[in-house]
């Protein structure tokens, strides 16, 4: 079974230390794939995103997604870190690190994780604009479609 | 039964959580949503578009036809937008 590391944090995420944490002292890993999801400024309109989460459930659900990926691909390590609270443009919202002997498992599992995080992890984004307006971000149909393709027969 | 609300469901209802004792004929999530809507305009505003309401029972995602038997915590929230 893969090493699974999951955390929901309020502090900025550091990709370098997360890669180092996975690869330090290891000779068995041939591929590390990372995905970094960043907060956009929407052409200067956005001042911050505020991420609400369900504290009792979010970590469990993210862990469940990590374990599904670990059961489906031959990966040795999987890390999923997700911010909550206010995130400014340019800051990282989510970080996924997967490691495997060969690249395909690392690439595909990272993409799988992101597609399921979007639709299953209990987080909600609220936009704070530079003009002072606030509004909830709507879910996208394209995210549901992205998840659905993993359920189709290969 | 403890109810917890998130995002615009929480804002529209005007609270983050509450403890309720629904009548005996409330057996499923759908029944609960219907009963809650009778409790006032804020609930009706929050839960009126029931297709937009997602549900978790004791921290697991569930459908609207799921049974509430033995459930301690029901979470009601809009479609998720994390990642």
XYZ file of N, CA and C in Angstrom:
711
model
N 0.848 -1.207 0.000
C 0.000 0.000 0.000
C 0.876 1.247 0.000
N 0.403 2.234 -0.672
C 1.179 3.483 -0.804
C 1.239 4.241 0.528
N 2.271 5.037 0.679
C 2.320 5.998 1.789
C 1.362 7.134 1.455
N 0.403 7.366 2.343
C -0.597 8.412 2.093
C -0.397 9.550 3.093
N -0.292 10.757 2.566
C -0.223 11.938 3.445
C -1.284 12.933 2.998
N -2.174 13.292 3.937
C -3.286 14.192 3.640
C -3.340 15.259 4.727
N -3.540 16.501 4.347
C -3.720 17.541 5.364
C -4.544 18.689 4.804
N -5.370 19.264 5.683
C -6.160 20.458 5.365
C -5.564 21.560 6.241
N -4.972 22.567 5.622
C -4.171 23.525 6.399
C -4.540 24.975 6.075
N -4.227 25.861 7.006
C -4.478 27.289 6.806
C -3.221 28.015 6.328
N -2.070 27.330 6.383
C -0.800 27.976 6.051
C -0.450 27.764 4.573
N 0.411 28.623 4.014
C 0.858 28.441 2.633
C 1.513 27.067 2.426
N 1.378 26.525 1.219
C 1.913 25.197 0.898
C 3.254 25.345 0.192
N 4.174 24.421 0.483
C 5.519 24.484 -0.079
C 5.813 23.212 -0.870
N 5.784 23.344 -2.192
C 5.929 22.170 -3.061
C 7.307 21.525 -2.914
N 8.355 22.329 -2.742
C 9.710 21.783 -2.681
C 9.875 20.844 -1.494
N 9.394 21.276 -0.355
C 9.558 20.429 0.824
C 8.704 19.166 0.724
N 7.586 19.251 0.013
C 6.734 18.056 -0.129
C 7.371 17.022 -1.069
N 8.025 17.495 -2.121
C 8.734 16.554 -3.006
C 9.900 15.917 -2.245
N 10.629 16.750 -1.514
C 11.773 16.279 -0.721
C 11.329 15.225 0.307
N 10.199 15.485 0.931
C 9.672 14.562 1.946
C 9.429 13.171 1.350
N 8.969 13.145 0.088
C 8.661 11.870 -0.568
C 9.939 11.173 -1.058
N 10.872 11.933 -1.607
C 11.995 11.309 -2.325
C 13.258 11.127 -1.484
N 13.362 11.808 -0.357
C 14.607 11.758 0.436
C 14.976 10.330 0.817
N 16.194 9.929 0.475
C 16.701 8.620 0.872
C 16.094 7.451 0.125
N 15.401 7.735 -0.984
C 14.712 6.652 -1.700
C 15.395 6.382 -3.028
N 15.544 5.101 -3.366
C 16.111 4.751 -4.657
C 15.121 4.020 -5.536
N 13.910 3.822 -5.038
C 12.924 3.007 -5.765
C 11.970 3.830 -6.617
N 12.002 5.164 -6.480
C 11.044 6.006 -7.196
C 11.621 6.445 -8.544
N 10.854 6.221 -9.608
C 11.310 6.637 -10.929
C 10.603 7.874 -11.445
N 9.469 8.209 -10.824
C 8.676 9.334 -11.329
C 7.947 10.021 -10.185
N 8.010 11.338 -10.186
C 7.200 12.138 -9.269
C 6.403 13.124 -10.112
N 5.097 13.125 -9.934
C 4.243 14.102 -10.615
C 3.631 14.999 -9.558
N 3.638 16.308 -9.819
C 2.979 17.226 -8.888
C 1.940 18.044 -9.638
N 0.837 18.299 -8.959
C -0.153 19.240 -9.463
C -0.278 20.363 -8.446
N -0.241 21.591 -8.914
C -0.411 22.755 -8.052
C -1.602 23.558 -8.548
N -2.599 23.730 -7.729
C -3.753 24.562 -8.079
C -3.594 25.927 -7.433
N -3.604 26.973 -8.247
C -3.342 28.327 -7.757
C -4.600 29.191 -7.791
N -4.630 30.159 -6.924
C -5.705 31.165 -6.944
C -5.395 32.185 -8.034
N -6.346 32.386 -8.969
C -6.184 33.393 -10.047
C -6.688 34.753 -9.580
N -6.199 35.805 -10.239
C -6.708 37.142 -9.873
C -7.872 37.585 -10.767
N -8.227 36.742 -11.771
C -9.345 37.056 -12.676
C -9.183 38.461 -13.256
N -8.048 38.667 -13.915
C -7.729 39.966 -14.557
C -7.739 41.140 -13.572
N -7.319 40.858 -12.355
C -7.207 41.929 -11.370
C -8.471 42.170 -10.565
N -9.544 41.466 -10.936
C -10.846 41.671 -10.289
C -10.892 41.066 -8.876
N -10.162 39.948 -8.708
C -10.281 39.188 -7.456
C -9.220 39.594 -6.435
N -9.668 39.826 -5.213
C -8.730 40.145 -4.142
C -8.334 38.890 -3.373
N -9.290 37.987 -3.150
C -8.994 36.743 -2.422
C -10.112 35.741 -2.623
N -9.774 34.469 -2.424
C -10.781 33.418 -2.317
C -10.827 33.004 -0.851
N -12.040 32.770 -0.369
C -12.185 32.258 0.985
C -12.703 30.832 0.874
N -11.951 29.897 1.413
C -12.322 28.483 1.307
C -12.946 27.999 2.602
N -14.248 27.686 2.510
C -14.931 27.075 3.652
C -14.812 25.563 3.502
N -14.714 24.844 4.630
C -14.689 23.378 4.539
C -15.490 22.775 5.686
N -15.725 21.488 5.585
C -16.481 20.738 6.589
C -15.435 20.008 7.415
N -15.088 20.567 8.578
C -13.932 20.056 9.304
C -14.025 18.566 9.664
N -15.201 18.102 9.999
C -15.296 16.690 10.380
C -15.139 15.743 9.215
N -15.390 16.230 7.996
C -15.475 15.333 6.837
C -14.366 15.540 5.821
N -13.864 16.765 5.691
C -12.971 17.069 4.565
C -11.724 16.175 4.544
N -11.071 16.049 5.683
C -9.845 15.243 5.695
C -10.149 13.772 5.385
N -11.254 13.256 5.950
C -11.641 11.864 5.669
C -11.900 11.648 4.183
N -12.603 12.597 3.589
C -12.976 12.451 2.176
C -11.738 12.543 1.282
N -10.832 13.459 1.601
C -9.607 13.589 0.804
C -8.763 12.308 0.957
N -8.722 11.777 2.180
C -7.980 10.527 2.396
C -8.598 9.381 1.600
N -9.925 9.363 1.573
C -10.626 8.310 0.822
C -10.258 8.394 -0.669
N -10.174 9.596 -1.206
C -9.814 9.781 -2.620
C -8.368 9.324 -2.845
N -7.480 9.662 -1.915
C -6.073 9.238 -2.017
C -5.975 7.721 -2.010
N -6.747 7.084 -1.151
C -6.687 5.625 -1.051
C -7.285 4.945 -2.279
N -8.302 5.577 -2.859
C -8.845 5.038 -4.118
C -7.783 5.074 -5.203
N -7.054 6.181 -5.281
C -5.990 6.307 -6.291
C -4.905 5.263 -6.042
N -4.574 5.071 -4.774
C -3.517 4.110 -4.424
C -3.949 2.677 -4.743
N -5.264 2.438 -4.692
C -5.756 1.104 -5.012
C -5.837 0.857 -6.506
N -5.881 1.944 -7.278
C -6.112 1.803 -8.717
C -4.810 1.834 -9.521
N -3.814 2.554 -9.029
C -2.528 2.644 -9.736
C -1.396 2.174 -8.836
N -0.313 1.744 -9.457
C 0.857 1.299 -8.683
C 1.708 2.502 -8.313
N 1.264 3.188 -7.289
C 2.026 4.344 -6.809
C 2.557 4.012 -5.411
N 3.726 4.548 -5.106
C 4.326 4.255 -3.797
C 3.988 5.325 -2.769
N 3.704 6.532 -3.252
C 3.443 7.651 -2.334
C 2.390 8.569 -2.938
N 1.537 9.088 -2.083
C 0.572 10.086 -2.537
C 0.365 11.114 -1.436
N 0.496 12.379 -1.809
C 0.320 13.488 -0.880
C -0.769 14.402 -1.438
N -1.733 14.748 -0.604
C -2.745 15.736 -1.004
C -2.860 16.761 0.123
N -2.559 18.011 -0.201
C -2.667 19.094 0.780
C -3.638 20.130 0.235
N -4.558 20.585 1.068
C -5.579 21.535 0.616
C -5.673 22.671 1.620
N -5.700 23.889 1.124
C -5.847 25.057 2.001
C -7.297 25.250 2.417
N -7.469 25.886 3.587
C -8.767 26.475 3.912
C -8.516 27.895 4.392
N -9.591 28.672 4.501
C -9.429 30.075 4.878
C -9.138 30.936 3.659
N -8.609 32.144 3.905
C -8.397 33.077 2.790
C -7.130 32.766 2.015
N -7.252 32.748 0.689
C -6.118 32.491 -0.201
C -6.042 33.655 -1.189
N -4.850 34.219 -1.331
C -4.666 35.379 -2.229
C -4.236 34.911 -3.614
N -4.495 35.720 -4.650
C -4.040 35.366 -5.999
C -2.538 35.039 -6.009
N -2.196 33.971 -6.706
C -0.808 33.534 -6.763
C -0.463 32.490 -5.719
N -1.293 32.380 -4.678
C -1.025 31.362 -3.652
C -1.615 30.014 -4.083
N -1.067 28.959 -3.485
C -1.507 27.605 -3.804
C -2.735 27.228 -2.988
N -3.747 26.692 -3.683
C -4.962 26.199 -3.023
C -4.825 24.714 -2.717
N -4.287 23.986 -3.698
C -4.193 22.525 -3.543
C -2.892 22.029 -4.153
N -2.333 21.024 -3.500
C -1.072 20.428 -3.964
C -1.228 18.912 -3.942
N -0.932 18.277 -5.073
C -0.976 16.806 -5.162
C 0.395 16.325 -5.608
N 0.945 15.366 -4.895
C 2.236 14.772 -5.267
C 2.054 13.263 -5.324
N 2.350 12.671 -6.491
C 2.285 11.215 -6.592
C 3.648 10.696 -7.044
N 4.030 9.540 -6.546
C 5.321 8.953 -6.899
C 5.139 7.485 -7.245
N 5.892 7.041 -8.267
C 5.775 5.649 -8.698
C 7.072 5.229 -9.385
N 7.170 3.945 -9.708
C 8.335 3.463 -10.452
C 8.334 4.068 -11.849
N 7.173 4.045 -12.490
C 7.060 4.495 -13.878
C 6.063 5.642 -13.991
N 6.200 6.473 -14.993
C 5.497 7.749 -15.016
C 3.978 7.672 -15.169
N 3.493 6.686 -15.928
C 2.057 6.700 -16.222
C 1.199 6.653 -14.955
N 1.586 5.805 -14.015
C 0.801 5.681 -12.774
C 0.794 7.005 -12.024
N 1.925 7.683 -12.004
C 2.008 8.955 -11.276
C 1.166 10.033 -11.963
N 1.270 10.114 -13.302
C 0.471 11.100 -14.052
C -1.030 10.854 -13.864
N -1.450 9.632 -14.136
C -2.893 9.344 -14.142
C -3.502 9.466 -12.750
N -2.808 8.995 -11.741
C -3.377 9.048 -10.386
C -3.518 10.502 -9.925
N -2.578 11.354 -10.294
C -2.670 12.768 -9.901
C -3.896 13.422 -10.546
N -4.149 13.086 -11.804
C -5.294 13.661 -12.502
C -6.619 13.143 -11.919
N -6.635 11.862 -11.622
C -7.800 11.243 -10.976
C -8.119 11.955 -9.657
N -7.091 12.162 -8.858
C -7.273 12.813 -7.562
C -7.884 14.194 -7.739
N -7.369 14.976 -8.671
C -7.909 16.327 -8.870
C -9.370 16.298 -9.312
N -9.700 15.377 -10.215
C -11.084 15.312 -10.700
C -12.053 14.957 -9.567
N -11.635 14.081 -8.656
C -12.523 13.702 -7.555
C -12.532 14.744 -6.442
N -11.423 15.436 -6.235
C -11.412 16.517 -5.241
C -12.439 17.584 -5.598
N -12.503 17.916 -6.890
C -13.408 18.980 -7.352
C -14.866 18.674 -7.030
N -15.239 17.405 -7.127
C -16.657 17.057 -7.011
C -17.022 16.396 -5.683
N -16.039 15.880 -4.934
C -16.346 15.117 -3.716
C -15.803 15.713 -2.421
N -14.790 16.550 -2.499
C -14.207 17.061 -1.256
C -15.043 18.252 -0.776
N -15.496 18.219 0.489
C -16.410 19.263 0.966
C -15.719 20.594 1.270
N -15.464 21.323 0.162
C -14.917 22.684 0.218
C -15.802 23.578 -0.648
N -15.899 24.846 -0.251
C -16.672 25.814 -1.037
C -15.891 27.108 -1.131
N -15.784 27.629 -2.352
C -15.013 28.854 -2.580
C -15.943 30.072 -2.627
N -15.525 31.108 -1.913
C -16.238 32.383 -1.969
C -15.271 33.424 -2.507
N -15.728 34.184 -3.486
C -14.886 35.228 -4.075
C -15.036 36.544 -3.315
N -13.900 37.176 -3.052
C -13.906 38.548 -2.539
C -13.277 39.403 -3.625
N -14.040 40.325 -4.193
C -13.481 41.132 -5.278
C -12.805 42.382 -4.714
N -11.942 42.954 -5.569
C -11.235 44.173 -5.166
C -12.238 45.294 -4.886
N -13.409 45.228 -5.553
C -14.444 46.259 -5.359
C -15.255 46.036 -4.085
N -14.964 44.938 -3.374
C -15.645 44.712 -2.099
C -16.850 43.785 -2.153
N -17.145 43.235 -3.345
C -18.285 42.322 -3.455
C -17.867 40.905 -3.038
N -18.835 40.148 -2.516
C -18.577 38.748 -2.191
C -19.629 37.872 -2.859
N -19.203 36.691 -3.371
C -20.169 35.766 -3.963
C -19.582 34.360 -3.967
N -20.484 33.380 -3.856
C -20.062 31.977 -3.893
C -19.758 31.570 -5.319
N -18.696 30.809 -5.496
C -18.339 30.268 -6.813
C -19.297 29.117 -7.124
N -19.816 29.083 -8.358
C -20.721 27.998 -8.759
C -19.934 26.778 -9.217
N -20.501 25.599 -8.961
C -19.885 24.366 -9.446
C -19.999 24.338 -10.965
N -19.031 23.678 -11.612
C -19.024 23.610 -13.078
C -19.446 22.222 -13.556
N -20.278 22.219 -14.574
C -20.671 20.940 -15.187
C -19.443 20.197 -15.716
N -18.449 20.956 -16.206
C -17.260 20.313 -16.781
C -16.495 19.518 -15.727
N -16.615 19.905 -14.444
C -15.965 19.132 -13.381
C -16.670 17.793 -13.175
N -18.011 17.809 -13.268
C -18.752 16.541 -13.171
C -18.383 15.627 -14.326
N -18.261 16.214 -15.531
C -17.906 15.417 -16.709
C -16.508 14.822 -16.552
N -15.585 15.621 -15.974
C -14.204 15.159 -15.798
C -14.154 13.968 -14.850
N -14.996 14.006 -13.826
C -15.027 12.877 -12.894
C -15.640 11.646 -13.566
N -16.678 11.896 -14.342
C -17.440 10.797 -14.942
C -16.568 9.904 -15.835
N -15.572 10.505 -16.495
C -14.790 9.708 -17.448
C -13.990 8.607 -16.754
N -13.717 8.747 -15.439
C -12.987 7.693 -14.722
C -13.888 6.499 -14.441
N -15.198 6.705 -14.551
C -16.133 5.604 -14.318
C -16.416 4.817 -15.595
N -16.053 5.400 -16.747
C -16.291 4.714 -18.021
C -15.330 3.540 -18.150
N -15.774 2.460 -18.803
C -14.861 1.328 -18.996
C -13.654 1.741 -19.840
N -12.476 1.238 -19.492
C -11.247 1.590 -20.220
C -11.259 1.010 -21.635
N -31.112 14.750 16.411
C -30.278 14.719 15.208
C -29.622 16.096 15.030
N -28.302 16.051 14.750
C -27.597 17.319 14.542
C -27.592 17.651 13.046
N -27.924 18.899 12.729
C -27.868 19.354 11.342
C -26.739 20.366 11.219
N -25.923 20.238 10.184
C -24.867 21.230 9.936
C -25.018 21.750 8.513
N -24.790 23.043 8.361
C -25.005 23.702 7.071
C -23.719 24.380 6.614
N -23.506 24.401 5.298
C -22.303 25.040 4.767
C -22.625 25.965 3.599
N -21.685 26.907 3.389
C -21.712 27.844 2.255
C -23.059 28.574 2.203
N -23.661 28.693 1.000
C -24.881 29.528 0.959
C -26.082 28.884 1.645
N -26.044 27.587 1.867
C -27.123 26.979 2.664
C -27.057 27.523 4.095
N -25.846 27.573 4.641
C -25.636 28.122 5.993
C -26.065 29.599 6.053
N -25.649 30.360 5.042
C -25.973 31.796 5.063
C -27.473 32.049 4.942
N -28.131 31.276 4.094
C -29.568 31.510 3.895
C -30.381 31.093 5.117
N -29.991 29.968 5.741
C -30.720 29.532 6.937
C -30.391 30.450 8.113
N -29.170 30.978 8.109
C -28.811 31.950 9.146
C -28.153 31.333 10.358
N -27.719 30.067 10.245
C -26.956 29.435 11.336
C -26.122 28.292 10.769
N -25.095 27.918 11.517
C -24.172 26.886 11.042
C -24.605 25.483 11.446
N -25.300 25.383 12.579
C -25.749 24.053 13.023
C -26.876 24.192 14.025
N -27.626 23.117 14.160
C -28.700 23.069 15.153
C -29.047 21.605 15.412
N -29.724 21.391 16.528
C -30.190 20.040 16.846
C -31.706 20.034 16.719
N -32.242 19.050 15.991
C -33.684 18.995 15.753
C -34.216 17.601 16.077
N -35.521 17.548 16.319
C -36.193 16.260 16.478
C -37.335 16.221 15.473
N -37.068 15.716 14.272
C -38.118 15.689 13.249
C -39.237 14.724 13.646
N -40.453 14.937 13.125
C -41.547 14.001 13.397
C -41.227 12.593 12.867
N -41.915 11.616 13.381
C -41.642 10.205 13.067
C -41.724 9.875 11.581
N -42.595 10.600 10.862
C -42.771 10.268 9.443
C -41.617 10.793 8.560
N -40.636 11.435 9.153
C -39.444 11.857 8.399
C -38.447 10.710 8.408
N -38.393 9.979 7.299
C -37.571 8.764 7.262
C -36.361 8.887 6.346
N -36.460 9.749 5.327
C -35.366 9.868 4.361
C -34.872 11.320 4.321
N -33.768 11.520 3.612
C -33.230 12.858 3.412
C -34.287 13.752 2.761
N -34.950 13.202 1.752
C -35.991 13.958 1.050
C -37.111 14.400 2.000
N -37.504 13.502 2.907
C -38.520 13.845 3.909
C -38.021 14.980 4.796
N -36.752 14.890 5.184
C -36.175 15.903 6.071
C -36.164 17.273 5.390
N -35.769 17.285 4.102
C -35.732 18.557 3.368
C -37.131 19.164 3.303
N -38.136 18.317 3.055
C -39.526 18.784 2.980
C -39.982 19.353 4.318
N -39.647 18.662 5.396
C -40.051 19.118 6.728
C -39.342 20.434 7.103
N -38.058 20.498 6.810
C -37.313 21.724 7.140
C -37.917 22.939 6.433
N -38.360 22.740 5.194
C -38.897 23.867 4.423
C -40.168 24.434 5.053
N -40.844 23.620 5.882
C -42.056 24.127 6.550
C -41.720 24.948 7.783
N -40.414 25.029 8.136
C -40.040 25.705 9.387
C -39.828 27.209 9.220
N -39.994 27.717 8.014
C -39.865 29.169 7.854
C -39.307 29.553 6.501
N -39.417 30.844 6.217
C -38.991 31.347 4.909
C -37.496 31.129 4.662
N -36.679 31.256 5.707
C -35.234 31.112 5.533
C -34.893 29.692 5.048
N -35.582 28.692 5.641
C -35.348 27.305 5.228
C -35.844 27.083 3.800
N -36.999 27.658 3.516
C -37.570 27.490 2.178
C -36.640 28.117 1.125
N -36.074 29.264 1.461
C -35.136 29.954 0.560
C -33.868 29.111 0.377
N -33.374 28.521 1.456
C -32.120 27.769 1.399
C -32.275 26.428 0.680
N -33.418 25.783 0.890
C -33.551 24.380 0.462
C -34.563 24.189 -0.656
N -35.156 25.296 -1.137
C -36.224 25.223 -2.122
C -35.817 24.546 -3.424
N -34.602 24.847 -3.875
C -34.105 24.177 -5.089
C -33.430 22.892 -4.657
N -34.225 21.866 -4.404
C -33.655 20.697 -3.721
C -32.623 19.968 -4.577
N -32.717 20.113 -5.912
C -31.730 19.446 -6.780
C -30.327 20.008 -6.557
N -30.244 21.218 -6.008
C -28.929 21.845 -5.783
C -28.362 21.500 -4.408
N -29.108 20.739 -3.608
C -28.653 20.440 -2.247
C -27.938 19.094 -2.206
N -26.693 19.131 -1.732
C -25.916 17.906 -1.532
C -25.985 17.538 -0.054
N -25.821 16.242 0.217
C -26.049 15.735 1.566
C -24.916 14.808 1.998
N -24.530 14.911 3.264
C -23.643 13.897 3.856
C -24.277 13.414 5.151
N -24.274 12.113 5.350
C -24.805 11.499 6.567
C -23.636 10.941 7.354
N -23.430 11.460 8.552
C -22.278 11.051 9.373
C -20.983 11.046 8.550
N -20.784 12.118 7.782
C -19.546 12.386 7.022
C -19.392 11.584 5.736
N -20.440 10.873 5.318
C -20.386 10.173 4.023
C -21.403 10.784 3.070
N -21.007 10.987 1.812
C -21.959 11.493 0.826
C -23.154 10.547 0.706
N -24.350 11.127 0.507
C -25.564 10.312 0.404
C -26.524 10.951 -0.588
N -27.453 10.140 -1.111
C -28.480 10.636 -2.024
C -29.717 11.076 -1.234
N -30.626 11.748 -1.940
C -31.827 12.241 -1.272
C -32.778 11.124 -0.836
N -32.636 9.929 -1.427
C -33.528 8.840 -1.013
C -32.924 7.999 0.123
N -31.770 8.416 0.655
C -31.127 7.639 1.722
C -31.933 7.718 3.017
N -31.897 6.625 3.770
C -32.597 6.553 5.053
C -31.817 7.294 6.134
N -32.562 7.915 7.055
C -31.934 8.641 8.165
C -31.820 7.766 9.419
N -32.214 6.502 9.285
C -32.227 5.620 10.445
C -30.825 5.501 11.067
N -30.718 5.832 12.328
C -29.448 5.711 13.038
C -28.450 6.824 12.764
N -28.818 7.780 11.925
C -27.887 8.855 11.557
C -27.840 9.904 12.672
N -26.629 10.345 13.010
C -26.484 11.344 14.074
C -26.251 12.752 13.535
N -25.526 12.847 12.393
C -25.220 14.182 11.862
C -25.554 14.247 10.378
N -26.419 15.177 10.028
C -26.789 15.396 8.629
C -26.200 16.743 8.186
N -25.433 16.715 7.110
C -24.871 17.956 6.568
C -25.580 18.292 5.265
N -25.973 19.553 5.119
C -26.632 20.029 3.896
C -25.794 21.163 3.316
N -25.485 21.057 2.020
C -24.603 22.060 1.417
C -24.779 22.099 -0.098
N -24.311 23.178 -0.746
C -24.390 23.244 -2.213
C -23.310 22.368 -2.851
N -23.372 22.191 -4.183
C -22.313 21.444 -4.870
C -20.940 21.999 -4.487
N -19.979 21.093 -4.327
C -18.662 21.478 -3.810
C -17.820 22.159 -4.886
N -16.953 23.057 -4.434
C -16.124 23.825 -5.375
C -14.673 23.914 -4.892
N -14.180 22.798 -4.324
C -12.786 22.803 -3.873
C -11.831 22.472 -5.008
N -10.609 22.142 -4.628
C -9.594 21.754 -5.596
C -8.943 22.946 -6.276
